[in-house]
Amino acid sequence: NEAPPIIFPLSNPTSRSECTAAEAQAATGGRAIFASGSPFPDVEIDGKLVASSQCNNRYIFPGLALGAALGQTGVVTNAMINKAAEALVELIDEKDLARRATFPENVEIREIGAHLAAKVFEQSVQENLKIGNKVMLEAYNHGGYEELKAYIYSKMWYPNYSTP
């Protein structure tokens, strides 16, 4: 039993999308798990509606931007965008897949952002981009992915409100 393909065309606007939800479902025999950067209508397959989700603003872009901004890379490459999408897929588990869920439903949003940011930063290092944040680079070089993620968490804003 082959796993369904996961397709995340992220380009905006809709006219620039790599493919539509209908095209993705047609190309995969209705098996695709689909989320895009642009809104598309749900697709009917064998009398059932298959959801077409929009994912870039909630999942991809925050982690992508966090990795690039914290790393002070000065650029976001196509490979960094692809790495963010791949990193999101890494967090989808078997229960999510069984429901044809597009996103990891049992992972905290901060964990998603930190995971994507770390993978995006790793990609920037692999591309030999200029890294302005030497502290972040040292964390990565010293402790790899785990220390990099700890650094990213340390830079996240946490709202703390005092009660009167």
Backbone as numpy.savetxt, mean C-alpha at the origin, in Angstrom:
# Nx Ny Nz CAx CAy CAz Cx Cy Cz
-5.96 -25.43 -6.10 -6.81 -24.25 -6.10 -5.92 -23.01 -6.10
-5.86 -22.33 -7.19 -4.98 -21.19 -7.39 -5.54 -19.94 -6.72
-4.65 -19.17 -6.07 -5.05 -17.92 -5.41 -5.52 -16.92 -6.45
-6.51 -16.11 -6.10 -6.98 -15.11 -7.06 -5.94 -14.01 -7.24
-5.85 -13.46 -8.44 -4.90 -12.36 -8.66 -5.37 -11.09 -7.95
-4.42 -10.33 -7.44 -4.71 -9.06 -6.77 -4.24 -7.96 -7.70
-5.15 -7.08 -8.10 -4.85 -6.04 -9.07 -5.16 -4.69 -8.46
-4.12 -3.83 -8.38 -4.25 -2.49 -7.80 -3.77 -1.43 -8.81
-4.58 -1.05 -9.79 -4.19 0.06 -10.66 -4.40 1.37 -9.90
-3.34 2.12 -9.65 -3.42 3.25 -8.72 -3.47 4.63 -9.37
-3.33 4.72 -10.67 -3.23 6.04 -11.31 -4.54 6.81 -11.26
-4.40 8.11 -11.17 -5.51 9.06 -11.24 -5.23 10.01 -12.39
-6.23 10.62 -12.98 -7.66 10.40 -12.81 -8.10 9.08 -13.48
-9.39 8.84 -13.46 -9.94 7.60 -14.00 -9.47 7.35 -15.43
-9.38 8.39 -16.22 -8.98 8.23 -17.62 -7.53 7.75 -17.77
-6.73 7.84 -16.70 -5.32 7.43 -16.74 -5.08 6.09 -16.04
-6.13 5.48 -15.53 -5.98 4.21 -14.81 -5.41 3.13 -15.71
-4.59 2.27 -15.13 -3.98 1.18 -15.88 -5.02 0.21 -16.44
-6.12 0.02 -15.72 -7.23 -0.79 -16.21 -8.46 -0.47 -15.37
-9.63 -0.87 -15.86 -10.87 -0.69 -15.11 -11.18 -1.96 -14.33
-12.12 -1.87 -13.43 -12.56 -3.05 -12.68 -13.12 -4.10 -13.63
-13.91 -3.67 -14.59 -14.50 -4.61 -15.55 -13.41 -5.30 -16.37
-12.38 -4.55 -16.78 -11.28 -5.15 -17.54 -10.51 -6.16 -16.69
-10.28 -5.83 -15.43 -9.55 -6.74 -14.53 -10.34 -8.03 -14.34
-11.64 -7.91 -14.14 -12.47 -9.11 -13.95 -12.55 -9.93 -15.23
-12.66 -9.25 -16.37 -12.72 -9.96 -17.65 -11.42 -10.72 -17.93
-10.30 -10.10 -17.61 -8.99 -10.72 -17.89 -8.69 -11.90 -16.97
-9.37 -11.95 -15.82 -9.08 -13.01 -14.84 -10.24 -13.98 -14.66
-11.19 -13.93 -15.55 -12.35 -14.81 -15.42 -13.17 -14.51 -14.18
-13.19 -13.25 -13.76 -13.98 -12.85 -12.60 -13.37 -13.21 -11.26
-12.09 -13.52 -11.23 -11.43 -13.96 -9.99 -10.64 -12.86 -9.29
-10.47 -11.70 -9.91 -9.58 -10.68 -9.37 -10.09 -10.07 -8.07
-9.14 -9.79 -7.20 -9.38 -8.91 -6.05 -8.88 -7.56 -6.51
-9.78 -6.58 -6.57 -9.50 -5.33 -7.27 -9.69 -4.12 -6.36
-8.72 -3.22 -6.39 -8.84 -1.90 -5.76 -8.04 -0.94 -6.61
-8.53 0.27 -6.74 -7.90 1.21 -7.65 -7.70 2.57 -7.00
-7.03 3.43 -7.75 -6.84 4.80 -7.32 -7.99 5.68 -7.76
-8.83 5.17 -8.63 -9.97 5.91 -9.16 -11.25 5.11 -8.89
-12.37 5.80 -8.80 -13.62 5.06 -8.55 -14.11 4.34 -9.79
-14.52 3.09 -9.61 -15.11 2.30 -10.69 -16.35 1.61 -10.13
-17.35 1.40 -10.99 -18.55 0.69 -10.50 -18.23 -0.77 -10.22
-19.04 -1.36 -9.32 -18.92 -2.78 -9.06 -19.20 -3.55 -10.36
-18.71 -4.78 -10.42 -18.84 -5.59 -11.63 -19.72 -6.79 -11.31
-20.68 -7.06 -12.18 -21.53 -8.23 -11.99 -20.91 -9.43 -12.69
-20.74 -10.52 -11.91 -20.18 -11.76 -12.44 -21.07 -12.90 -12.00
-21.63 -13.61 -12.97 -22.51 -14.74 -12.68 -23.63 -14.35 -11.71
-24.19 -13.17 -11.91 -25.30 -12.71 -11.09 -24.91 -12.14 -9.74
-23.62 -12.09 -9.43 -23.16 -11.54 -8.14 -22.35 -10.29 -8.38
-22.54 -9.30 -7.52 -21.75 -8.08 -7.61 -20.41 -8.28 -6.90
-19.34 -7.95 -7.62 -18.00 -8.00 -7.05 -17.57 -6.56 -6.82
-17.16 -6.27 -5.60 -16.82 -4.90 -5.21 -15.60 -4.38 -5.96
-15.67 -3.12 -6.31 -14.53 -2.40 -6.88 -14.17 -1.32 -5.87
-13.12 -1.53 -5.14 -12.74 -0.62 -4.06 -11.75 0.43 -4.53
-11.72 1.52 -3.81 -10.74 2.58 -4.06 -9.78 2.60 -2.88
-8.47 2.49 -3.14 -7.54 2.25 -2.03 -6.43 3.26 -1.85
-6.13 4.07 -2.82 -4.90 4.84 -2.74 -4.87 5.85 -1.60
-5.95 6.54 -1.34 -5.91 7.60 -0.33 -5.87 7.09 1.10
-6.41 5.93 1.37 -6.43 5.42 2.74 -5.23 4.55 3.04
-4.78 3.78 2.10 -3.74 2.80 2.36 -2.41 3.11 1.68
-2.41 3.27 0.39 -1.16 3.39 -0.36 -0.48 4.74 -0.12
-1.16 5.83 -0.39 -0.49 7.12 -0.36 0.06 7.51 1.02
-0.66 7.25 2.12 -0.06 7.62 3.42 1.27 6.90 3.70
1.34 5.61 3.45 2.58 4.87 3.68 3.67 5.26 2.70
3.28 5.46 1.45 4.22 5.89 0.42 4.82 7.25 0.79
3.95 8.19 1.13 4.41 9.53 1.48 5.25 9.53 2.75
4.85 8.73 3.73 5.58 8.66 4.98 7.01 8.16 4.75
7.16 7.11 3.95 8.48 6.57 3.66 9.35 7.56 2.92
8.78 8.22 1.91 9.55 9.18 1.10 9.86 10.45 1.89
8.87 10.95 2.65 9.09 12.20 3.40 10.06 12.00 4.56
9.87 10.94 5.34 10.79 10.69 6.45 12.20 10.43 5.94
12.31 9.71 4.86 13.62 9.40 4.30 14.26 10.58 3.59
13.44 11.59 3.31 13.91 12.78 2.59 14.57 12.37 1.27
13.83 11.57 0.50 14.36 11.04 -0.75 14.32 12.07 -1.87
13.47 13.07 -1.75 13.39 14.11 -2.77 12.64 13.70 -4.02
12.26 12.43 -4.11 11.57 11.93 -5.29 10.77 10.69 -4.88
9.68 10.45 -5.62 8.94 9.19 -5.49 9.01 8.51 -6.85
9.65 7.37 -6.90 9.84 6.67 -8.17 8.70 5.68 -8.41
8.59 5.22 -9.65 7.60 4.19 -9.96 7.84 2.95 -9.13
9.10 2.59 -8.92 9.43 1.41 -8.12 8.97 1.58 -6.67
9.04 2.80 -6.14 8.56 3.05 -4.78 7.04 2.89 -4.71
6.33 3.34 -5.72 4.88 3.18 -5.77 4.53 1.68 -5.84
5.23 0.97 -6.71 5.00 -0.48 -6.82 5.29 -1.18 -5.50
6.36 -0.78 -4.82 6.73 -1.41 -3.55 5.64 -1.17 -2.50
5.04 0.02 -2.49 3.95 0.30 -1.55 2.76 -0.63 -1.80
2.42 -0.84 -3.06 1.31 -1.74 -3.39 1.64 -3.18 -2.99
2.87 -3.61 -3.27 3.29 -4.96 -2.89 3.27 -5.13 -1.38
3.69 -4.10 -0.67 3.73 -4.16 0.80 2.33 -4.29 1.38
1.35 -3.62 0.78 -0.03 -3.73 1.25 -0.53 -5.16 1.08
-0.22 -5.76 -0.05 -0.65 -7.13 -0.32 -0.04 -8.09 0.69
1.19 -7.83 1.14 1.85 -8.70 2.12 1.05 -8.82 3.42
0.22 -7.84 3.71 -0.53 -7.82 4.97 -1.90 -8.50 4.87
-2.29 -8.88 3.68 -3.58 -9.56 3.49 -3.40 -11.03 3.86
-4.27 -11.52 4.77 -4.14 -12.92 5.19 -5.19 -13.80 4.50
-5.15 -15.08 4.84 -6.05 -16.05 4.21 -7.53 -15.73 4.48
-7.83 -15.24 5.68 -9.22 -14.89 5.99 -9.69 -13.74 5.10
-8.80 -12.76 4.87 -9.13 -11.66 3.98 -9.39 -12.18 2.56
-8.51 -13.06 2.10 -8.64 -13.60 0.75 -9.92 -14.41 0.59
-10.29 -15.15 1.62 -11.52 -15.95 1.55 -12.74 -15.06 1.35
-12.69 -13.84 1.87 -13.80 -12.89 1.71 -13.62 -12.01 0.48
-12.53 -12.26 -0.27 -12.16 -11.41 -1.40 -11.99 -9.96 -0.94
-11.52 -9.81 0.29 -11.27 -8.48 0.82 -10.09 -7.85 0.09
-10.20 -6.58 -0.15 -9.16 -5.86 -0.86 -8.05 -5.41 0.07
-8.37 -5.22 1.34 -7.42 -4.68 2.29 -7.29 -5.61 3.49
-6.18 -5.49 4.18 -6.03 -6.27 5.42 -6.98 -5.71 6.47
-7.99 -6.47 6.82 -9.04 -5.95 7.70 -8.70 -6.09 9.18
-7.70 -6.89 9.52 -7.36 -7.09 10.93 -5.98 -6.54 11.27
-5.57 -5.50 10.57 -4.28 -4.86 10.81 -4.55 -3.39 11.11
-3.96 -2.88 12.19 -4.14 -1.47 12.56 -3.59 -0.56 11.47
-4.23 0.57 11.27 -3.83 1.49 10.20 -2.41 2.01 10.41
-1.98 2.20 11.65 -0.59 2.63 11.90 0.40 1.55 11.49
0.06 0.30 11.71 0.92 -0.80 11.29 1.03 -0.85 9.77
-0.09 -0.62 9.11 -0.08 -0.59 7.65 0.82 0.54 7.16
0.63 1.74 7.71 1.46 2.88 7.31 2.93 2.66 7.56
3.27 2.11 8.74 4.67 1.86 9.08 5.27 0.80 8.16
4.52 -0.26 7.89 5.01 -1.33 7.01 5.27 -0.79 5.60
4.31 -0.06 5.05 4.48 0.50 3.72 5.64 1.48 3.68
5.72 2.35 4.69 6.80 3.34 4.74 8.17 2.66 4.78
8.30 1.61 5.58 9.57 0.90 5.67 9.94 0.26 4.34
8.97 -0.36 3.68 9.25 -1.00 2.39 9.59 0.03 1.32
8.92 1.17 1.36 9.21 2.26 0.40 10.62 2.79 0.64
10.98 2.96 1.92 12.33 3.43 2.23 13.38 2.41 1.78
13.13 1.13 2.05 14.05 0.09 1.59 14.23 0.17 0.08
13.15 0.40 -0.64 13.22 0.52 -2.09 14.09 1.71 -2.50
13.94 2.81 -1.80 14.75 3.99 -2.14 16.24 3.71 -1.92
16.56 2.94 -0.89 17.95 2.55 -0.64 18.44 1.64 -1.77
17.60 0.68 -2.16 17.98 -0.25 -3.24 18.20 0.49 -4.56
17.48 1.59 -4.75 17.63 2.38 -5.97 18.80 3.36 -5.88
19.49 3.35 -4.75 20.61 4.27 -4.53 20.20 5.73 -4.64
18.99 6.04 -4.17 18.55 7.43 -4.15 19.29 8.18 -3.04
19.35 9.47 -3.18 19.95 10.30 -2.14 19.00 10.30 -0.94
19.49 9.87 0.20 18.69 9.82 1.43 19.13 10.98 2.31
18.21 11.93 2.54 18.54 13.09 3.36 18.51 12.80 4.84
17.73 11.83 5.27 17.58 11.52 6.68 18.61 10.45 7.07
19.75 10.91 7.54 20.85 9.99 7.87 20.53 9.16 9.12
19.72 9.67 10.02 19.33 8.92 11.22 18.48 7.72 10.81
17.58 7.93 9.89 16.73 6.84 9.40 17.58 5.81 8.66
18.50 6.28 7.85 19.37 5.38 7.12 20.23 4.55 8.08
20.72 5.19 9.14 21.52 4.47 10.14 20.68 3.42 10.86
19.43 3.75 11.18 18.54 2.77 11.82 18.37 1.55 10.90
18.18 1.80 9.63 18.02 0.70 8.67 19.31 -0.11 8.53
20.43 0.59 8.39 21.71 -0.12 8.23 22.09 -0.90 9.48
21.72 -0.37 10.64 22.09 -1.02 11.91 21.19 -2.20 12.24
19.87 -2.00 12.11 18.94 -3.03 12.57 17.97 -3.55 11.54
18.17 -3.20 10.27 17.30 -3.70 9.22 15.87 -3.21 9.33
14.98 -4.03 8.82 13.56 -3.69 8.74 12.96 -3.36 10.11
13.25 -4.17 11.12 12.63 -3.96 12.44 13.04 -2.63 13.07
14.32 -2.31 13.03 14.77 -1.03 13.60 14.26 0.15 12.76
14.18 -0.04 11.46 13.62 0.98 10.59 12.16 1.25 10.96
11.40 0.18 11.17 10.00 0.35 11.55 9.86 1.03 12.91
10.71 0.68 13.85 10.68 1.34 15.16 10.95 2.83 15.01
11.89 3.19 14.15 12.18 4.60 13.89 10.94 5.29 13.31
10.30 4.64 12.34 9.11 5.23 11.71 8.02 5.44 12.76
7.78 4.45 13.60 6.78 4.60 14.67 7.13 5.78 15.58
8.41 5.97 15.86 8.82 7.06 16.76 8.53 8.43 16.17
8.35 8.50 14.87 8.10 9.78 14.19 6.63 10.01 13.89
5.79 9.04 14.20 4.35 9.22 13.99 3.78 10.11 15.08
2.77 10.88 14.71 2.10 11.74 15.67 1.02 10.93 16.37
0.97 11.04 17.68 -0.05 10.38 18.48 -0.85 11.45 19.21
-2.14 11.55 18.96 -2.94 12.56 19.64 -3.15 12.20 21.10
-2.70 13.05 21.97 -2.90 12.88 23.40 -3.60 14.13 23.93
-4.79 13.92 24.40 -5.58 15.02 24.89 -5.73 14.87 26.40
-5.47 15.94 27.10 -5.66 15.90 28.54 -7.11 16.19 28.87
-7.59 15.53 29.88 -8.98 15.77 30.31 -8.96 16.71 31.50
-9.89 17.62 31.52 -9.91 18.60 32.64 -10.23 17.97 33.98
